[in-house]
Coordinates of C-alpha atoms and ligand atoms in Angstrom, one line a residue:
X19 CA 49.4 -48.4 39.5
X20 CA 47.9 -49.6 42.8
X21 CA 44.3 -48.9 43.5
X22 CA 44.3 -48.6 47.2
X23 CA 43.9 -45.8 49.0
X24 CA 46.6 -42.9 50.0
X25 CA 46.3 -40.6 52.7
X26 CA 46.8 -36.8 50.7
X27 CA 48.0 -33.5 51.5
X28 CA 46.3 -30.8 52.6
X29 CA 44.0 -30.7 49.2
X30 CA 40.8 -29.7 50.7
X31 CA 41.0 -26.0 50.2
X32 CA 39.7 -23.6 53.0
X33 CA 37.8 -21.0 50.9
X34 CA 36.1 -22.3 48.2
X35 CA 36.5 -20.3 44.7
X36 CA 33.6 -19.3 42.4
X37 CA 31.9 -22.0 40.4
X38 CA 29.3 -24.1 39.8
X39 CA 28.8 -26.0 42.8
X40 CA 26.7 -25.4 45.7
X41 CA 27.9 -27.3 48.7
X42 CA 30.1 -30.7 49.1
X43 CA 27.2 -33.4 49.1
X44 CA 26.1 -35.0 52.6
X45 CA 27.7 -38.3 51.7
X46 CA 30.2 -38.4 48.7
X47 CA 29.7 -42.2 48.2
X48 CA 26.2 -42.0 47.7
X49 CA 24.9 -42.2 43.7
X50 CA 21.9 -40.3 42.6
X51 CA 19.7 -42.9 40.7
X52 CA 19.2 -39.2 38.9
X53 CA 22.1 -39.1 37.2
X54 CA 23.6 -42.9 37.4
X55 CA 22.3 -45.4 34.8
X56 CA 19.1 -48.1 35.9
X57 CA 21.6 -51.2 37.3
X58 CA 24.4 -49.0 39.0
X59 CA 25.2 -49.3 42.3
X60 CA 27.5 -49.7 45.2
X61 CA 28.1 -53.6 46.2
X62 CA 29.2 -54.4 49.7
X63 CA 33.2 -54.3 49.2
X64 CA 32.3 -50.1 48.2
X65 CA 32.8 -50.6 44.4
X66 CA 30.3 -49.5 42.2
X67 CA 28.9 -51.9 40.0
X68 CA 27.0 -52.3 36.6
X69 CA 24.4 -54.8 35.7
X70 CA 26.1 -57.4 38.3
X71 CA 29.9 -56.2 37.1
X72 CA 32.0 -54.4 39.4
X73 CA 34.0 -51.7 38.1
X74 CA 37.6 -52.9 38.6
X75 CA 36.8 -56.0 36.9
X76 CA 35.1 -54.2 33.9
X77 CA 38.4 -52.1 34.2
X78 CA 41.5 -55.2 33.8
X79 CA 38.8 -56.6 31.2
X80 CA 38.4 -53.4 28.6
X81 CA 41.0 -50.7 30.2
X82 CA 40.4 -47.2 30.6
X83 CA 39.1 -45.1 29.9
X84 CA 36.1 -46.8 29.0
X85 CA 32.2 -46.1 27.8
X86 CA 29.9 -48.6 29.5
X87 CA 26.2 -48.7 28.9
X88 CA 24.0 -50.5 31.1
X89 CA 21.7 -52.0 28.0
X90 CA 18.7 -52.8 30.5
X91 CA 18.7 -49.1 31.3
X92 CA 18.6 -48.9 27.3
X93 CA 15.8 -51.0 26.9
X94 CA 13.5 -50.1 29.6
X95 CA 14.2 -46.2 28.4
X96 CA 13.0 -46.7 24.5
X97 CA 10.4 -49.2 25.8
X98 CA 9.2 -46.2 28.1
X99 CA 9.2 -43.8 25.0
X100 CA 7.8 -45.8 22.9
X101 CA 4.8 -47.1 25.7
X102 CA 4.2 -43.6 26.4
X103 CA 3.8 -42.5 22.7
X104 CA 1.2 -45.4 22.4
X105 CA 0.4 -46.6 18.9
X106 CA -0.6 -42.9 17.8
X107 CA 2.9 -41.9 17.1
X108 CA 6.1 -43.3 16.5
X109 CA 9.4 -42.8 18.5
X110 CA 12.5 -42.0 16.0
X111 CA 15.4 -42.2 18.4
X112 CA 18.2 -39.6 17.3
X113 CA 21.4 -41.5 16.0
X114 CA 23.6 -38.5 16.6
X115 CA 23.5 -38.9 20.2
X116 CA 25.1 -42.3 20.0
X117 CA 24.8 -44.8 17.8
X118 CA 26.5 -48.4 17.1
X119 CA 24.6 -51.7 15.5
X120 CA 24.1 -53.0 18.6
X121 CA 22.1 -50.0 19.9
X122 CA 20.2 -50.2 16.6
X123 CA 18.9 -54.3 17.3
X124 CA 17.8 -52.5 20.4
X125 CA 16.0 -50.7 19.0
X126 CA 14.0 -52.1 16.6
X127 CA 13.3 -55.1 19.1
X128 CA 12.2 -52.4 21.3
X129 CA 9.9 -51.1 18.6
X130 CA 11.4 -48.0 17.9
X131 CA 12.0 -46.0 14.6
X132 CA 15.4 -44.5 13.7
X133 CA 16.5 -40.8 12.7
X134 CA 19.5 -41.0 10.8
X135 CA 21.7 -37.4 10.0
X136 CA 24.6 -39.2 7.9
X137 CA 25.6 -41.6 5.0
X138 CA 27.4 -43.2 8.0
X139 CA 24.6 -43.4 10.4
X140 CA 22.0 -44.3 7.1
X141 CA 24.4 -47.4 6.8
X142 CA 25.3 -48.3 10.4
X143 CA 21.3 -49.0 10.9
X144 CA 20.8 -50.8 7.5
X145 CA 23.5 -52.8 8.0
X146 CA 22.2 -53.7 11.7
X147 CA 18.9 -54.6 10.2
X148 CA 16.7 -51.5 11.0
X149 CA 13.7 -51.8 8.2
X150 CA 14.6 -48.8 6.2
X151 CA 10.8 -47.6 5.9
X152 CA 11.2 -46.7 10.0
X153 CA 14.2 -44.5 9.0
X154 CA 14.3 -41.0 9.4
X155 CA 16.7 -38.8 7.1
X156 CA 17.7 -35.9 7.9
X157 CA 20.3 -33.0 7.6
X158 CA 20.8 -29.3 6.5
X159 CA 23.4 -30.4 3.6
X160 CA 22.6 -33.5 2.7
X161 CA 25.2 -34.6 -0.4
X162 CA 23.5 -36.1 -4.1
X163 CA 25.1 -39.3 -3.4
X164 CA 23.0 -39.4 0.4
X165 CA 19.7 -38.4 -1.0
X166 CA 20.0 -41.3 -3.9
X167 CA 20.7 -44.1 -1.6
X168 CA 18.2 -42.8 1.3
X169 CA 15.6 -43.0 -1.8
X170 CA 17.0 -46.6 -3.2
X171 CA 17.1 -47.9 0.2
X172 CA 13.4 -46.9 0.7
X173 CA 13.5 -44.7 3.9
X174 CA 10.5 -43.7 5.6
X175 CA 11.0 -39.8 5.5
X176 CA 13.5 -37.1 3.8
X177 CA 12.9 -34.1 6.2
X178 CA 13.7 -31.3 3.8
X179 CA 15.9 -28.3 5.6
X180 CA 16.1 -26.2 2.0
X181 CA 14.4 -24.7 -1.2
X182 CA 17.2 -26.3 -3.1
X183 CA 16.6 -29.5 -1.5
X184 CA 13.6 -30.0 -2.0
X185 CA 13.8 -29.6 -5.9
X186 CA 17.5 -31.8 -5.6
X187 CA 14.9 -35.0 -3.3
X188 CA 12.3 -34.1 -5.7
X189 CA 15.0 -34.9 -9.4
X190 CA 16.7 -37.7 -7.5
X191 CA 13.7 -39.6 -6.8
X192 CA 12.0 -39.3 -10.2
X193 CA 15.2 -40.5 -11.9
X194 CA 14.9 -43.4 -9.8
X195 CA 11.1 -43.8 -10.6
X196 CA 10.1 -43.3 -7.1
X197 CA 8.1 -40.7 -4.9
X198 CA 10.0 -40.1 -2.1
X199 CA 7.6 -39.3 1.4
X200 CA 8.9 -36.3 2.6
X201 CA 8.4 -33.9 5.8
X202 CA 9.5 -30.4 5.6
X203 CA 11.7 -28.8 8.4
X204 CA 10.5 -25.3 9.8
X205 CA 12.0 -23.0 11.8
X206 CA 8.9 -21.3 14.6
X207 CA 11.0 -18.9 15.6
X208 CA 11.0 -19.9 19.6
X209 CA 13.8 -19.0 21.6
X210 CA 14.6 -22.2 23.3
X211 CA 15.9 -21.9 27.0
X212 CA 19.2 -23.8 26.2
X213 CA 22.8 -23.4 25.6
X214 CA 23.3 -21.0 21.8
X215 CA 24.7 -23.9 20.4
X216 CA 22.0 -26.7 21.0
X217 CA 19.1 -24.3 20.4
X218 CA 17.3 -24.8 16.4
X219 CA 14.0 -23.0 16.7
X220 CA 15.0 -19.7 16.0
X221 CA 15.3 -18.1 12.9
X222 CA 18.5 -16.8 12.6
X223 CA 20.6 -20.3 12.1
X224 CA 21.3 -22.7 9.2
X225 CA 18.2 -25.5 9.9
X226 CA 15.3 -25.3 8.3
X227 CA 13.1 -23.1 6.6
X228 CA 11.2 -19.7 8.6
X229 CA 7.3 -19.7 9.2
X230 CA 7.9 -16.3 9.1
X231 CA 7.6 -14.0 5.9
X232 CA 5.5 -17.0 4.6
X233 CA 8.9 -18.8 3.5
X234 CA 7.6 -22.2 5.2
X235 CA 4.3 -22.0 3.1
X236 CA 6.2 -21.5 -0.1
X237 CA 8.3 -24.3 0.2
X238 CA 5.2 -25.9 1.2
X239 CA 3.3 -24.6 -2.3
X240 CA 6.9 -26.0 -4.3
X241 CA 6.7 -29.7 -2.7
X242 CA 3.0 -30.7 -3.5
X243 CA 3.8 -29.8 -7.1
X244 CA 6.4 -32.0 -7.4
X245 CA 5.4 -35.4 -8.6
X246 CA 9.1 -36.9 -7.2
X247 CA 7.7 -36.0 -3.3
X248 CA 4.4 -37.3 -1.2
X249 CA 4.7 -34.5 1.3
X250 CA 3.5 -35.9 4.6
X251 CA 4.0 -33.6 7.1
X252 CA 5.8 -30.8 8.6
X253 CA 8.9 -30.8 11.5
X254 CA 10.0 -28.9 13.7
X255 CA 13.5 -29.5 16.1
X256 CA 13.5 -26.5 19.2
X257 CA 16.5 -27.5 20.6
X258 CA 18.4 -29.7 23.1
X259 CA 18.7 -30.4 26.9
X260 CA 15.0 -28.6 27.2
X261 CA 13.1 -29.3 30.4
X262 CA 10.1 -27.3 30.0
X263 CA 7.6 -27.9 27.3
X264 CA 6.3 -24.2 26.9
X265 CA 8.9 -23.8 24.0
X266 CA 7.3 -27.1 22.1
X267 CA 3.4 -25.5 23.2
X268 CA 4.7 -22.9 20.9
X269 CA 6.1 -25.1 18.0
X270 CA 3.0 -26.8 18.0
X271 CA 0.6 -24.1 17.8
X272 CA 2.7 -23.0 14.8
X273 CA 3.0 -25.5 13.5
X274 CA -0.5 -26.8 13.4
X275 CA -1.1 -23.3 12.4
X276 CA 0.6 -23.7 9.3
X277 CA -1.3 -27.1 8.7
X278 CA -4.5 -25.0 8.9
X279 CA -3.0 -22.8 6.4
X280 CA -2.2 -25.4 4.0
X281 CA -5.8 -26.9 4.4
X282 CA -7.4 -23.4 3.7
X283 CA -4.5 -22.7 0.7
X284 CA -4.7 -26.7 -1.0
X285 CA -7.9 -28.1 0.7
X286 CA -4.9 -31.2 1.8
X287 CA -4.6 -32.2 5.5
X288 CA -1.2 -33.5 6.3
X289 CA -1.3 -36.3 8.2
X290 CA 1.7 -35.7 10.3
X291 CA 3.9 -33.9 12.8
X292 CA 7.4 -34.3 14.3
X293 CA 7.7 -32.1 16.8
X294 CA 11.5 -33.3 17.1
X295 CA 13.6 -34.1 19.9
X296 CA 15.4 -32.3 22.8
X297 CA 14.1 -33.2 26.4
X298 CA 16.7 -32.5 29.1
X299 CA 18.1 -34.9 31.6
X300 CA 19.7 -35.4 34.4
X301 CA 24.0 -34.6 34.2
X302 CA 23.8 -33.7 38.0
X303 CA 21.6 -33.7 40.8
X304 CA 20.2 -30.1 40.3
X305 CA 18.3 -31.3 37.3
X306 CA 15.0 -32.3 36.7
X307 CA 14.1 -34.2 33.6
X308 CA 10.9 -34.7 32.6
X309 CA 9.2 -38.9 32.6
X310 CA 8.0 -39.9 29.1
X311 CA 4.9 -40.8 30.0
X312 CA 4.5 -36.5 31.2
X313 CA 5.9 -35.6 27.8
X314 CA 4.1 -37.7 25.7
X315 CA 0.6 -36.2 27.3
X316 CA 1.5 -33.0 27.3
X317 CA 2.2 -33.2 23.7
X318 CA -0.7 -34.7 22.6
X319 CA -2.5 -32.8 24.9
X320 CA -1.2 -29.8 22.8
X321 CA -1.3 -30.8 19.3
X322 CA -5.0 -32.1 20.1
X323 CA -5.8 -28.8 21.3
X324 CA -4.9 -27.1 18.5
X325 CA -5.9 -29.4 16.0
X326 CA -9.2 -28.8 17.7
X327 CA -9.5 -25.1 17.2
X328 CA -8.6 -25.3 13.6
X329 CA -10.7 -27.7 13.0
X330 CA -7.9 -30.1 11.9
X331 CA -8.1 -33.9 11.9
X332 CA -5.3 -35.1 14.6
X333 CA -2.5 -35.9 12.7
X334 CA 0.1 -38.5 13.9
X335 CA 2.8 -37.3 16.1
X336 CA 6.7 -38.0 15.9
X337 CA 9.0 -37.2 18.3
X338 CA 13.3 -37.9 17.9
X339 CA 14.7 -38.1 21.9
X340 CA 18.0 -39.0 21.4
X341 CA 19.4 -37.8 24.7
X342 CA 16.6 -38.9 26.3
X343 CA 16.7 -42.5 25.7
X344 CA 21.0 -43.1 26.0
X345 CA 21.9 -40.5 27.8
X346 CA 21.8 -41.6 31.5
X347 CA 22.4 -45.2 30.2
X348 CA 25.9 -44.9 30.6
X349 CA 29.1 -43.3 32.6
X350 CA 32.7 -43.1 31.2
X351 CA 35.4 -44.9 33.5
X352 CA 38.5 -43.1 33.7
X353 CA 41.9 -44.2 36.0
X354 CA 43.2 -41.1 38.2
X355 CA 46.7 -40.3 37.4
X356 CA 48.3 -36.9 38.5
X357 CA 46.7 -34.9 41.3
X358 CA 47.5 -31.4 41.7
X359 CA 46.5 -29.4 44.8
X360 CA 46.6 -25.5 43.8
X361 CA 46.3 -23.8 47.1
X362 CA 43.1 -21.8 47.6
X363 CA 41.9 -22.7 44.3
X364 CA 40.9 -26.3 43.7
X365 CA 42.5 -29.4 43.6
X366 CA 43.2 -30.7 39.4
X367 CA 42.8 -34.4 38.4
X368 CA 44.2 -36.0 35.4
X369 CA 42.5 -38.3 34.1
X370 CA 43.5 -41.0 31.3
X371 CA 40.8 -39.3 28.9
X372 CA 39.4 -35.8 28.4
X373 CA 38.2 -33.8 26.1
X374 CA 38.6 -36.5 23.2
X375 CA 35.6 -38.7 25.1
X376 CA 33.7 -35.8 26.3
X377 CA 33.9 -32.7 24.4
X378 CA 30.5 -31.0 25.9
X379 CA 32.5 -29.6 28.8
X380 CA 34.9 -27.4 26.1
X381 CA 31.8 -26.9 23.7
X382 CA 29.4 -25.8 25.8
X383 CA 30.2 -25.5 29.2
X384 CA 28.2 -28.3 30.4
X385 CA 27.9 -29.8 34.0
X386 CA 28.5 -33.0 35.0
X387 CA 28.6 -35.0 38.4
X388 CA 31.8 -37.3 39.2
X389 CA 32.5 -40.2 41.7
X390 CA 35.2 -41.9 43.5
X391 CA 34.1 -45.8 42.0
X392 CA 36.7 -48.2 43.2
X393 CA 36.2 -47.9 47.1
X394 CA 34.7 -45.7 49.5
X395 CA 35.7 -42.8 51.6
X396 CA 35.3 -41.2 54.8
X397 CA 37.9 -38.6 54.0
X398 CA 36.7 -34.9 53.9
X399 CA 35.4 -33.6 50.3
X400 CA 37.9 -31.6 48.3
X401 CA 36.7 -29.3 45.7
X402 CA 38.0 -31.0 42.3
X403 CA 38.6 -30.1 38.8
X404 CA 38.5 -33.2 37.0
X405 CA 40.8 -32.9 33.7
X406 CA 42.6 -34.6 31.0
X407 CA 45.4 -35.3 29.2
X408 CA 45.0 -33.0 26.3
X409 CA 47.5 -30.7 26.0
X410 CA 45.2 -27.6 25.7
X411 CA 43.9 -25.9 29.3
X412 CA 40.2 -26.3 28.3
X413 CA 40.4 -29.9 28.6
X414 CA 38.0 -30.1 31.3
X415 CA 35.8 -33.4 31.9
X416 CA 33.9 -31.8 35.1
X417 CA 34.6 -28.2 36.0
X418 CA 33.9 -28.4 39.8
X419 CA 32.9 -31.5 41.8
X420 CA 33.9 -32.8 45.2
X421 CA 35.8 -35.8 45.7
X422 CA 37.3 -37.2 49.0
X423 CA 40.6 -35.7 49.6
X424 CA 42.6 -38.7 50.0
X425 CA 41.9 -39.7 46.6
X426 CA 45.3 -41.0 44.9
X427 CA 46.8 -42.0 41.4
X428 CA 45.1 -45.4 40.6
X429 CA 41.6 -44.6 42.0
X430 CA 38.7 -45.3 39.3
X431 CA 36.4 -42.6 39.0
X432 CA 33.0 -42.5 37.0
X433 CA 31.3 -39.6 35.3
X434 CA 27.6 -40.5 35.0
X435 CA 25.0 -39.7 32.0
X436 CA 28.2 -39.5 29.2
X437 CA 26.3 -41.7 26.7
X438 CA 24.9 -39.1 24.9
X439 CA 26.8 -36.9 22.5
X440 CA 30.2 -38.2 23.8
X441 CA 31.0 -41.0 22.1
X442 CA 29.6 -39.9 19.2
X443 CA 31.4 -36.6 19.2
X444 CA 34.5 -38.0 20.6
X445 CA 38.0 -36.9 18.3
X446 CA 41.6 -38.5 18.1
X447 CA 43.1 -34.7 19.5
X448 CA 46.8 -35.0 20.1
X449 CA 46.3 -38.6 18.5
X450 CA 44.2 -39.9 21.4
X451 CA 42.7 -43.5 20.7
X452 CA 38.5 -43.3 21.1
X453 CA 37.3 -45.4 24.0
X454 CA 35.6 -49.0 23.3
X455 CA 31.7 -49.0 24.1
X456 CA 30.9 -51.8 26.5
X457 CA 27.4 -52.8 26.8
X458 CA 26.8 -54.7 30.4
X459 CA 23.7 -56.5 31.0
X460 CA 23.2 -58.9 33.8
X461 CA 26.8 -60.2 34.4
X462 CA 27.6 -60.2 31.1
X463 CA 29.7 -57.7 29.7
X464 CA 30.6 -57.3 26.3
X465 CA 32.3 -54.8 23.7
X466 CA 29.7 -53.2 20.9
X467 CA 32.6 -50.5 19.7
X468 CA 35.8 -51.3 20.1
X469 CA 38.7 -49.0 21.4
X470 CA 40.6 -47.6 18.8
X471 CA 44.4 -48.9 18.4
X472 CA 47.1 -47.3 16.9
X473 CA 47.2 -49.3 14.2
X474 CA 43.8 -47.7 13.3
X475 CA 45.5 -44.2 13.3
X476 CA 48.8 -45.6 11.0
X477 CA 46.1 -47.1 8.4
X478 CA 44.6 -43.6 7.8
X479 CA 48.0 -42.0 7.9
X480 CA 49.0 -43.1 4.3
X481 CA 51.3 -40.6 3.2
Ligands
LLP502 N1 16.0 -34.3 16.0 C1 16.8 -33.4 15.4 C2 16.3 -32.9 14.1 C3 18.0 -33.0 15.9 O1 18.7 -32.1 15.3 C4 18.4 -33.5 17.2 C5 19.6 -33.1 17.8 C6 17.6 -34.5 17.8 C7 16.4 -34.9 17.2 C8 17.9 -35.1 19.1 O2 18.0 -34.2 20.2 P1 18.2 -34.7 21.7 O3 16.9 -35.4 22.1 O4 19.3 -35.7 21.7 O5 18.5 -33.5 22.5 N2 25.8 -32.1 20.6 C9 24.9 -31.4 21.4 C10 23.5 -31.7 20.9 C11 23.2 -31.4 19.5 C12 21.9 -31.9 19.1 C13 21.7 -31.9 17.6 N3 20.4 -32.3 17.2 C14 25.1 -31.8 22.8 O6 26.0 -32.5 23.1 O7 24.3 -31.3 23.7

């Protein structure tokens, strides 16, 4: 299909429907540096380029649609983390939110630990090289078989989400002649102000174990008897896309709280805290994340001041931003194919993806911005529902954006900040082949995941 530019019907509807949006924005070819990743930006012809790579080249090289990742935004974003946290604390960056062996040489030449949820993630960083003492391990199931090679590998941490588990940790690492450094998962009980789904802090869910009704203290009591486990600290996980930190104030005072109670019970200090991951950022231009260098003082800030009061030694701090560091690192590049203009209503855009690279529209009705990439405009905005082609009417990508209304079949369009949680969530619904990863870095562009072919769907298929 052609790329240039057709003049459309009358798209642009006259009364706009309920949604999300606010206004069309003053100039639709404009990119938020908010939302769009460190290097991106519109070169003199109107595209929108990448660290030096213009999109319709990145799109004949890899195809869409297409993750790319702008690995200096990477870099300087765990190198900010990191710098911020200073050599008091140590910066695990969440796997979950995406994670590939190239991301994990960036980080550990970026000086970054590793939380690891899986046996898949445990050995996509070993095999990348990450040291396995700055590995994290953590889940509320964890199987036999993932505890015993976390403990043969020599991982930093267990966190412990369970009374069983910590008597399972406790028996696998003694059969193996080891004691296993552990931190303990708690629930505070703090409502997080996020979506039901992404929130962890409160007590009626499946992580962790309660403060409340002394449950935390007990499992506390069971781990220091166990000669398998060095308990080092307690963690705590509030929940995700958070942009305040009154909900982590209030982990950390509980927290610490129950250190001073283990202190008074055992006369034992722990040395330290994770107080998780979870900072918001920016999917569109309403939101207001939070700089790392603000976080990491008013953190510390906290945690000192309550260590203070109890009389507590400061303990080191860990914190797991996932989110944080890849999320605005990358955009998913998608082709425009059928364009359907429902009068009064909105305007529908297929797109040659959906919900299989980005479920977090379905899941949990997330926002996120959208832009015309492969030219510019002048045309009027048209209220858009940008969708895929999933067969299945949630399949939304962005649920209501403006594009310019004589946007046609062939345009490139961009969604911004889709590097975390889309990728790494992203399915093979209706037998739909996962987008390649493409890190770009100063002209250079280069696959770190590869699309999926269907030749990779027949080899599973073995019946
Ligand atoms: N640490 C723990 C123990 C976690 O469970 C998580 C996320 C993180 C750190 C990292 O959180 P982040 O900084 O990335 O928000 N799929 C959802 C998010 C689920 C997060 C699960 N745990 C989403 O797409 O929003």
């Amino acid at each position: 299909m052609s790329r240039s530019a057709h003049p459309a019907g009358p798209r642009h509807a006259d009364v706009l429907p309920e949604g999300h949006y606010t206004a069309p924005p003053a100039d639709l070819n404009a990119l938020d540096p908010k939302v769009w990743a460190q290097t991106v930006t519109r070169t003199d012809t109107g595209e929108v380029s990448v660290g030096g790579i213009d999109v319709t080249t990145l799109a004949e090289e890899f195809g869409t649609p297409a993750y790319f990742v702008d690995e200096t935004d990477f870099r300087a974003r765990a190198r900010a983390w990191r710098t911020a946290f200073g050599h008091d604390a140590d910066v695990f960056y969440a796997g979950k939110a995406f994670l590939s062996r190239a991301i994990v040489r960036w980080l550990h030449e970026e000086g970054l630990n590793l939380d690891v949820c899986s046996g898949g993630e445990l050995s996509t960083a070993l095999s990348a090289g990450m040291p396995a003492d700055r590995i994290a391990f953590h889940g509320n199931n964890k199987s036999t078989g993932e505890i015993q090679r976390a403990i043969e590998a020599g991982v930093g941490r267990i966190v412990l989400d369970s009374f069983q588990e910590i008597v399972r940790v406790a028996h696998i690492a003694q059969s193996l002649g080891k004691r296993q450094r552990v931190q303990i998962r708690v629930t505070v009980g703090v409502e997080a102000h996020t979506h039901e789904f992404i929130a962890t802090a409160h007590e009626d869910q499946k992580f962790g174990i309660p403060l409340a009704g002394g449950q935390a203290a007990e499992a506390v009591r069971r781990a220091l008897q166990l000669e398998g486990l060095e308990l080092i600290g307690i963690h705590s996980h509030i929940g995700s896309q958070i942009f305040d930190t009154s909900g982590f104030e209030v982990a950390a005072h509980r927290v610490v709280g129950l250190l001073k109670d283990i202190r008074d019970e055992h006369g034992v200090e722990l040395p330290e805290i994770d107080l998780g991951g979870g900072l918001g950022i920016a999917y569109t231009s309403d939101d207001d994340p939070r700089e790392p260098h603000e976080i990491a003082k008013a953190l510390t800030e906290i945690v000192q001041r309550e260590c203070e009061s109890a009389k507590l030694r400061m303990p080191r701090i860990s914190v797991e931003p996932g989110r944080a560091i890849v999320g605005p690192t990358a955009f998913t590049l998608y082709e425009v194919g059928t364009i359907k203009p429902l009068d009064g209503l909105r305007t529908y855009v297929s797109v040659d993806g959906g919900m299989s690279d980005n479920i977090r529209t379905a899941l949990y009705d997330a926002e996120y911005s959208v832009a015309l990439v492969s030219r510019t405009s002048d045309a009027q905005p048209m209220l858009v529902r940008v969708v895929g082609k999933h067969c299945e009417s949630g399949d939304i990508v962005v649920k209501d954006a403006f594009l310019p209304s004589d946007l046609a079949p062939g345009d490139l369009i961009a969604v911004p900040a889709t590097g975390a949680y889309c990728r790494s969530m992203a399915s093979n619904y209706n037998h739909a082949l996962r987008p390649p990863v493409v890190a770009v870095r100063e002209g250079e562009a280069r696959v770190i995941v590869r699309r999926e072919t269907e030749e990779d769907l027949l080899r599973l298929d073995v019946g």
